[in-house]
Coordinates of C-alpha atoms and ligand atoms in Angstrom, one line a residue:
M1 CA 48.7 -13.1 70.0
R2 CA 45.0 -14.1 70.2
L3 CA 44.6 -12.1 73.4
S4 CA 46.0 -8.9 71.9
L5 CA 43.6 -9.3 68.9
V6 CA 40.7 -9.6 71.4
C7 CA 41.9 -6.5 73.2
F8 CA 42.3 -4.6 69.9
S9 CA 38.7 -5.4 68.8
L10 CA 37.4 -4.5 72.2
A11 CA 39.1 -1.2 72.0
L12 CA 37.5 -0.6 68.6
F13 CA 34.1 -1.1 70.1
A14 CA 34.8 1.1 73.1
A15 CA 36.1 4.0 70.9
P16 CA 34.0 4.0 67.8
L17 CA 35.1 7.6 67.0
P18 CA 38.7 7.7 65.7
A19 CA 40.6 10.5 67.6
Q20 CA 41.9 13.5 65.8
A21 CA 45.6 14.3 66.2
P22 CA 45.5 16.2 69.5
G23 CA 46.2 19.9 69.4
K24 CA 45.0 20.3 65.8
F25 CA 42.5 23.0 64.9
P26 CA 40.8 23.1 62.5
P27 CA 40.7 19.3 62.2
D28 CA 41.7 17.6 59.0
S29 CA 38.3 16.0 58.4
L30 CA 34.8 15.6 59.9
I31 CA 34.2 12.7 62.2
N32 CA 30.7 12.6 63.6
V33 CA 28.5 14.8 61.5
K34 CA 24.9 13.7 61.0
V35 CA 23.3 16.7 59.4
I36 CA 26.2 18.5 57.7
P37 CA 27.1 16.5 54.5
K38 CA 30.3 14.5 55.2
G39 CA 32.3 16.0 52.3
T40 CA 31.8 19.6 53.5
P41 CA 35.1 21.5 53.7
V42 CA 36.1 21.9 57.4
V43 CA 36.6 25.7 57.0
Q44 CA 33.0 26.0 55.9
V45 CA 31.8 24.0 59.0
V46 CA 33.8 26.2 61.3
G47 CA 32.2 29.3 59.6
M48 CA 28.8 27.7 60.3
M49 CA 29.8 27.1 63.9
R50 CA 30.8 30.8 64.3
N51 CA 27.3 31.6 63.1
F52 CA 25.9 29.4 65.8
T53 CA 27.9 31.1 68.5
G54 CA 26.9 34.5 67.3
G55 CA 23.3 33.6 66.8
L56 CA 22.9 32.1 70.3
G57 CA 25.3 34.5 72.1
V58 CA 27.4 31.5 73.4
R59 CA 30.9 30.1 73.0
C60 CA 32.0 26.7 71.5
Q61 CA 31.8 25.0 74.9
F62 CA 28.1 25.6 75.1
C63 CA 27.7 22.6 72.9
H64 CA 31.2 21.0 72.8
V65 CA 33.4 19.3 75.3
G66 CA 36.1 21.9 76.3
E67 CA 36.7 24.7 78.8
E68 CA 36.9 28.5 78.5
G69 CA 40.5 29.6 77.6
M70 CA 41.4 26.1 76.4
P71 CA 43.0 26.0 72.9
L72 CA 40.4 24.8 70.3
G73 CA 42.8 22.0 69.4
Q74 CA 42.1 20.4 72.8
F75 CA 38.3 20.4 72.4
D76 CA 36.6 17.2 71.5
F77 CA 34.2 18.5 68.8
A78 CA 33.1 15.1 67.6
K79 CA 31.8 13.9 70.9
D80 CA 28.0 13.9 71.5
E81 CA 28.1 14.6 75.2
K82 CA 26.2 17.8 75.8
K83 CA 22.4 17.9 75.5
T84 CA 22.7 21.3 73.8
K85 CA 24.7 19.7 70.9
L86 CA 21.9 17.2 70.4
V87 CA 19.3 20.0 70.6
A88 CA 21.3 22.0 68.1
R89 CA 21.3 19.1 65.6
Q90 CA 17.5 18.9 65.8
M91 CA 17.5 22.7 65.3
M92 CA 19.6 22.3 62.2
R93 CA 17.1 19.8 60.8
M94 CA 14.3 22.1 61.7
V95 CA 15.9 25.1 60.0
E96 CA 16.4 23.0 56.8
E97 CA 12.7 22.0 56.9
I98 CA 11.6 25.6 57.4
N99 CA 13.7 26.8 54.5
K100 CA 12.4 24.0 52.2
R101 CA 8.8 25.0 53.1
L102 CA 9.7 28.7 52.5
D103 CA 10.8 27.8 49.0
T104 CA 7.2 26.7 48.3
I105 CA 5.7 30.1 49.0
P106 CA 3.8 31.4 46.0
G107 CA 5.6 34.3 44.3
R108 CA 8.7 33.9 46.4
A109 CA 11.8 35.7 45.0
A110 CA 14.6 33.4 43.9
Q111 CA 16.8 35.0 46.6
G112 CA 14.1 35.3 49.2
L113 CA 14.9 35.6 52.9
Q114 CA 16.2 32.4 54.5
V115 CA 15.7 31.5 58.1
S116 CA 18.8 31.0 60.3
C117 CA 19.5 30.4 63.9
S118 CA 19.5 34.1 64.6
T119 CA 16.1 34.6 63.1
C120 CA 14.7 33.2 66.3
H121 CA 17.5 33.3 68.8
R122 CA 18.6 36.9 68.2
G123 CA 21.8 36.4 70.3
V124 CA 20.4 34.4 73.2
N125 CA 20.4 30.6 73.8
K126 CA 16.7 30.4 74.7
P127 CA 14.7 32.7 72.5
T128 CA 12.0 33.5 75.1
P129 CA 10.3 36.9 74.6
L130 CA 11.0 39.4 77.3
F131 CA 7.3 39.7 78.4
Q132 CA 7.4 35.9 79.0
V133 CA 10.7 36.0 80.9
V134 CA 9.4 38.7 83.2
A135 CA 5.9 37.2 83.7
E136 CA 7.4 33.8 84.5
A137 CA 9.9 35.3 86.9
T138 CA 7.2 37.3 88.6
V139 CA 4.8 34.4 89.1
A140 CA 7.6 32.2 90.4
A141 CA 9.5 34.7 92.7
G142 CA 7.5 37.9 93.0
A143 CA 7.8 41.3 91.3
D144 CA 10.9 42.5 93.2
S145 CA 13.0 39.6 92.0
A146 CA 11.6 39.8 88.5
I147 CA 12.3 43.6 88.3
R148 CA 15.9 42.9 89.3
A149 CA 16.1 40.3 86.5
Y150 CA 14.6 42.8 84.0
K151 CA 17.1 45.5 84.9
A152 CA 20.0 43.1 84.6
L153 CA 18.8 42.0 81.1
R154 CA 18.3 45.7 80.1
E155 CA 21.8 46.5 81.3
R156 CA 23.3 43.7 79.2
F157 CA 21.1 43.6 76.1
Y158 CA 19.7 47.1 75.5
G159 CA 20.2 48.2 71.9
R160 CA 20.6 44.6 70.7
D161 CA 18.1 42.3 68.9
A162 CA 17.7 40.0 71.9
Y163 CA 14.9 41.6 73.8
D164 CA 12.2 44.2 73.3
F165 CA 12.6 46.9 75.9
G166 CA 9.8 49.0 74.5
E167 CA 6.7 49.7 76.5
G168 CA 4.7 46.7 75.3
S169 CA 6.8 44.1 77.1
L170 CA 6.1 45.1 80.7
N171 CA 2.4 45.8 79.8
A172 CA 2.0 42.3 78.4
A173 CA 3.9 40.8 81.3
A174 CA 1.8 42.7 83.9
F175 CA -1.4 41.5 82.2
R176 CA -0.3 37.9 82.2
V177 CA 0.7 38.1 85.9
A178 CA -2.6 39.6 86.8
R179 CA -4.4 36.7 85.1
A180 CA -2.4 34.4 87.4
N181 CA -4.2 36.2 90.3
K182 CA -1.2 38.4 91.2
V183 CA -2.6 41.8 90.7
D184 CA -0.3 43.6 93.2
D185 CA 2.8 42.1 91.5
A186 CA 1.3 43.2 88.1
L187 CA 0.8 46.8 89.3
A188 CA 4.5 46.8 90.5
L189 CA 5.5 45.9 87.0
L190 CA 3.4 48.7 85.6
K191 CA 5.0 51.1 88.1
L192 CA 8.4 50.3 86.6
N193 CA 7.0 50.7 83.1
E194 CA 5.6 54.1 84.0
E195 CA 9.0 55.3 85.3
Q196 CA 10.4 54.4 81.8
F197 CA 7.5 55.7 79.7
P198 CA 5.9 58.5 81.8
N199 CA 3.6 59.8 79.1
S200 CA 2.1 56.6 77.9
S201 CA -1.7 56.5 77.5
G202 CA -2.0 52.8 76.5
M203 CA -0.4 51.7 79.8
Y204 CA -3.4 53.1 81.6
V205 CA -5.7 50.9 79.5
F206 CA -3.7 47.9 80.8
R207 CA -3.9 49.3 84.3
G208 CA -7.7 49.5 84.0
N209 CA -7.9 46.0 82.6
I210 CA -5.7 44.6 85.4
V211 CA -7.7 46.1 88.3
L212 CA -10.9 45.0 86.6
L213 CA -9.6 41.4 87.1
R214 CA -10.2 41.9 90.8
G215 CA -13.6 43.6 90.2
D216 CA -12.4 47.1 91.0
T217 CA -14.5 49.0 88.5
T218 CA -13.9 52.4 90.2
S219 CA -10.1 52.2 89.8
A220 CA -10.6 50.8 86.3
A221 CA -12.7 53.8 85.3
T222 CA -10.1 56.2 86.8
A223 CA -7.4 54.4 84.8
Y224 CA -9.3 54.6 81.5
R225 CA -10.1 58.3 82.1
E226 CA -6.4 58.9 82.7
A227 CA -5.6 57.2 79.4
I228 CA -8.1 59.5 77.7
R229 CA -6.6 62.6 79.5
R230 CA -3.2 61.7 78.2
D231 CA -4.4 60.9 74.6
S232 CA -7.9 62.1 73.6
T233 CA -7.8 59.8 70.6
N234 CA -7.5 56.7 72.7
N235 CA -10.7 55.0 71.5
E236 CA -9.9 51.7 73.3
A237 CA -10.1 53.5 76.6
R238 CA -13.4 55.1 75.7
G239 CA -14.7 51.7 74.6
R240 CA -13.6 50.1 77.9
L241 CA -15.3 52.9 79.9
R242 CA -18.6 52.2 78.0
D243 CA -18.2 48.4 78.5
I244 CA -18.1 48.9 82.3
G245 CA -21.0 51.4 82.2
R246 CA -18.9 54.4 83.3
A247 CA -18.8 56.5 80.1
Q248 CA -21.3 59.1 81.4
E249 CA -19.6 60.1 84.7
Ligands
HEC301 C1 24.7 25.6 69.5 C2 25.6 24.4 69.5 C3 27.0 24.5 68.9 C4 27.9 25.5 69.1 C5 27.8 26.8 70.0 C6 29.1 25.1 68.4 N1 28.9 23.9 67.7 FE1 30.2 22.9 66.6 N2 28.8 21.4 66.2 C7 27.5 21.5 66.7 C8 26.7 20.3 66.2 C9 25.3 20.0 66.4 C10 27.7 19.6 65.4 C11 27.4 18.4 64.6 C12 26.7 18.7 63.3 C13 26.2 17.4 62.5 O1 25.9 16.4 63.2 O2 26.1 17.5 61.3 C14 28.9 20.4 65.5 C15 30.1 19.9 64.8 C16 31.3 20.6 64.9 C17 32.5 20.1 64.3 C18 32.7 18.9 63.5 C19 33.0 17.7 64.5 C20 33.1 16.4 63.8 O3 32.3 15.5 64.1 O4 34.1 16.3 63.0 C21 33.5 21.1 64.6 C22 34.9 21.0 64.2 C23 32.8 22.1 65.4 N3 31.5 21.8 65.6 C24 33.5 23.2 65.8 C25 32.9 24.2 66.6 C26 33.6 25.4 67.0 C27 35.0 25.7 66.7 C28 32.7 26.1 67.7 C29 32.9 27.5 68.3 C30 33.3 28.5 67.4 C31 31.4 25.4 67.7 N4 31.6 24.2 67.0 C32 30.3 25.8 68.3 C33 26.9 22.4 67.6 C34 27.6 23.5 68.0
HEC302 C1 12.0 28.8 64.5 C2 12.7 29.3 65.6 C3 14.1 28.7 65.9 C4 15.2 28.6 65.0 C5 15.3 29.1 63.6 C6 16.2 28.0 65.8 N1 15.8 27.8 67.1 FE1 17.0 27.0 68.6 N2 15.4 27.1 69.8 C7 14.1 27.6 69.5 C8 13.3 27.5 70.6 C9 11.8 28.0 70.7 C10 14.0 26.9 71.7 C11 13.6 26.6 73.1 C12 13.1 25.2 73.1 C13 12.7 24.8 74.5 O1 11.9 25.5 75.1 O2 13.2 23.8 75.0 C14 15.3 26.7 71.1 C15 16.4 26.2 71.8 C16 17.6 25.9 71.3 C17 18.7 25.3 72.1 C18 18.7 24.9 73.5 C19 19.1 26.1 74.4 C20 19.2 25.8 75.8 O3 19.6 26.7 76.6 O4 18.9 24.7 76.3 C21 19.8 25.2 71.2 C22 21.2 24.7 71.6 C23 19.4 25.8 70.0 N3 18.1 26.1 70.1 C24 20.2 25.8 68.8 C25 19.8 26.4 67.6 C26 20.6 26.4 66.5 C27 22.1 26.0 66.4 C28 19.9 26.9 65.5 C29 20.3 27.1 64.0 C30 20.7 26.0 63.3 C31 18.5 27.2 66.0 N4 18.5 26.8 67.3 C32 17.5 27.7 65.3 C33 13.8 28.2 68.3 C34 14.5 28.2 67.2

């Protein structure tokens, strides 16, 4: 008798989270919520979770213990095993703080915009801007590899909120790569950008700024002049030509 009592209390310590009836989804009650108020209806929590998956472009198992194709009733939603779930909890607290702060904005409308996961995440789990993804990939593995990654992202996400495939991203990536002393890789990124935006004037200002980083004022002047040829109102290119003392040629 005494022995079984000991075992019983040990078991309680080992399993502080009471198990749900297996196979039941949605669960009857919430077990291990630390941010969501305990009394929140489970259907409302599931709705919130669907917003998480949509906002981050992931499935339940990104944060919860379970496998693709497994019935939701067999997931262990209460368990805190995955780091992503712990991060998500901090993110929930952060979003609450942001929205509280937004409410203090002078003149804010009663129904002003609220921040949600998708405000930053826009359908991807790490909300890194495209220029940064490409610049980091280029510095780490070279332009060829980064260009393959860029094309794969474009294939998958073009037309979505996730990444900006406009002209600016590769220009900014190229400039960042050039500042990391990889001018040839930077020019390879600009070449891809030129294929996509063949009439751009601004891209040639970037090209000039990039070749200047290795002291090539002649190529820089050629690039700035090309920018002006493409768009006679490009005052930035004119200013840059003056800055390098090539305005009069
Ligand atoms: C981005 C991470 C993330 C994703 C994706 C996610 N959840 Fe969650 N989920 C959490 C976090 C964090 C909590 C705990 C919230 C708290 O502590 O208040 C939670 C709690 C839950 C709970 C309550 C568990 C308990 O303790 O009783 C259920 C049920 C749940 N999620 C279901 C789902 C379902 C179903 C999906 C897929 C549609 C899903 N979740 C997707 C992060 C996530
Ligand atoms: C203000 C912008 C912002 C908002 C709003 C935001 N996040 Fe994040 N989130 C980030 C940033 C930035 C990172 C990357 C942090 C890092 O570099 O480690 C991130 C990372 C994460 C990660 C880790 C992803 C991974 O692959 O490791 C999870 C999970 C996550 N966020 C969940 C959420 C959830 C759930 C919400 C809504 C409740 C949310 N985030 C709202 C900015 C935001």
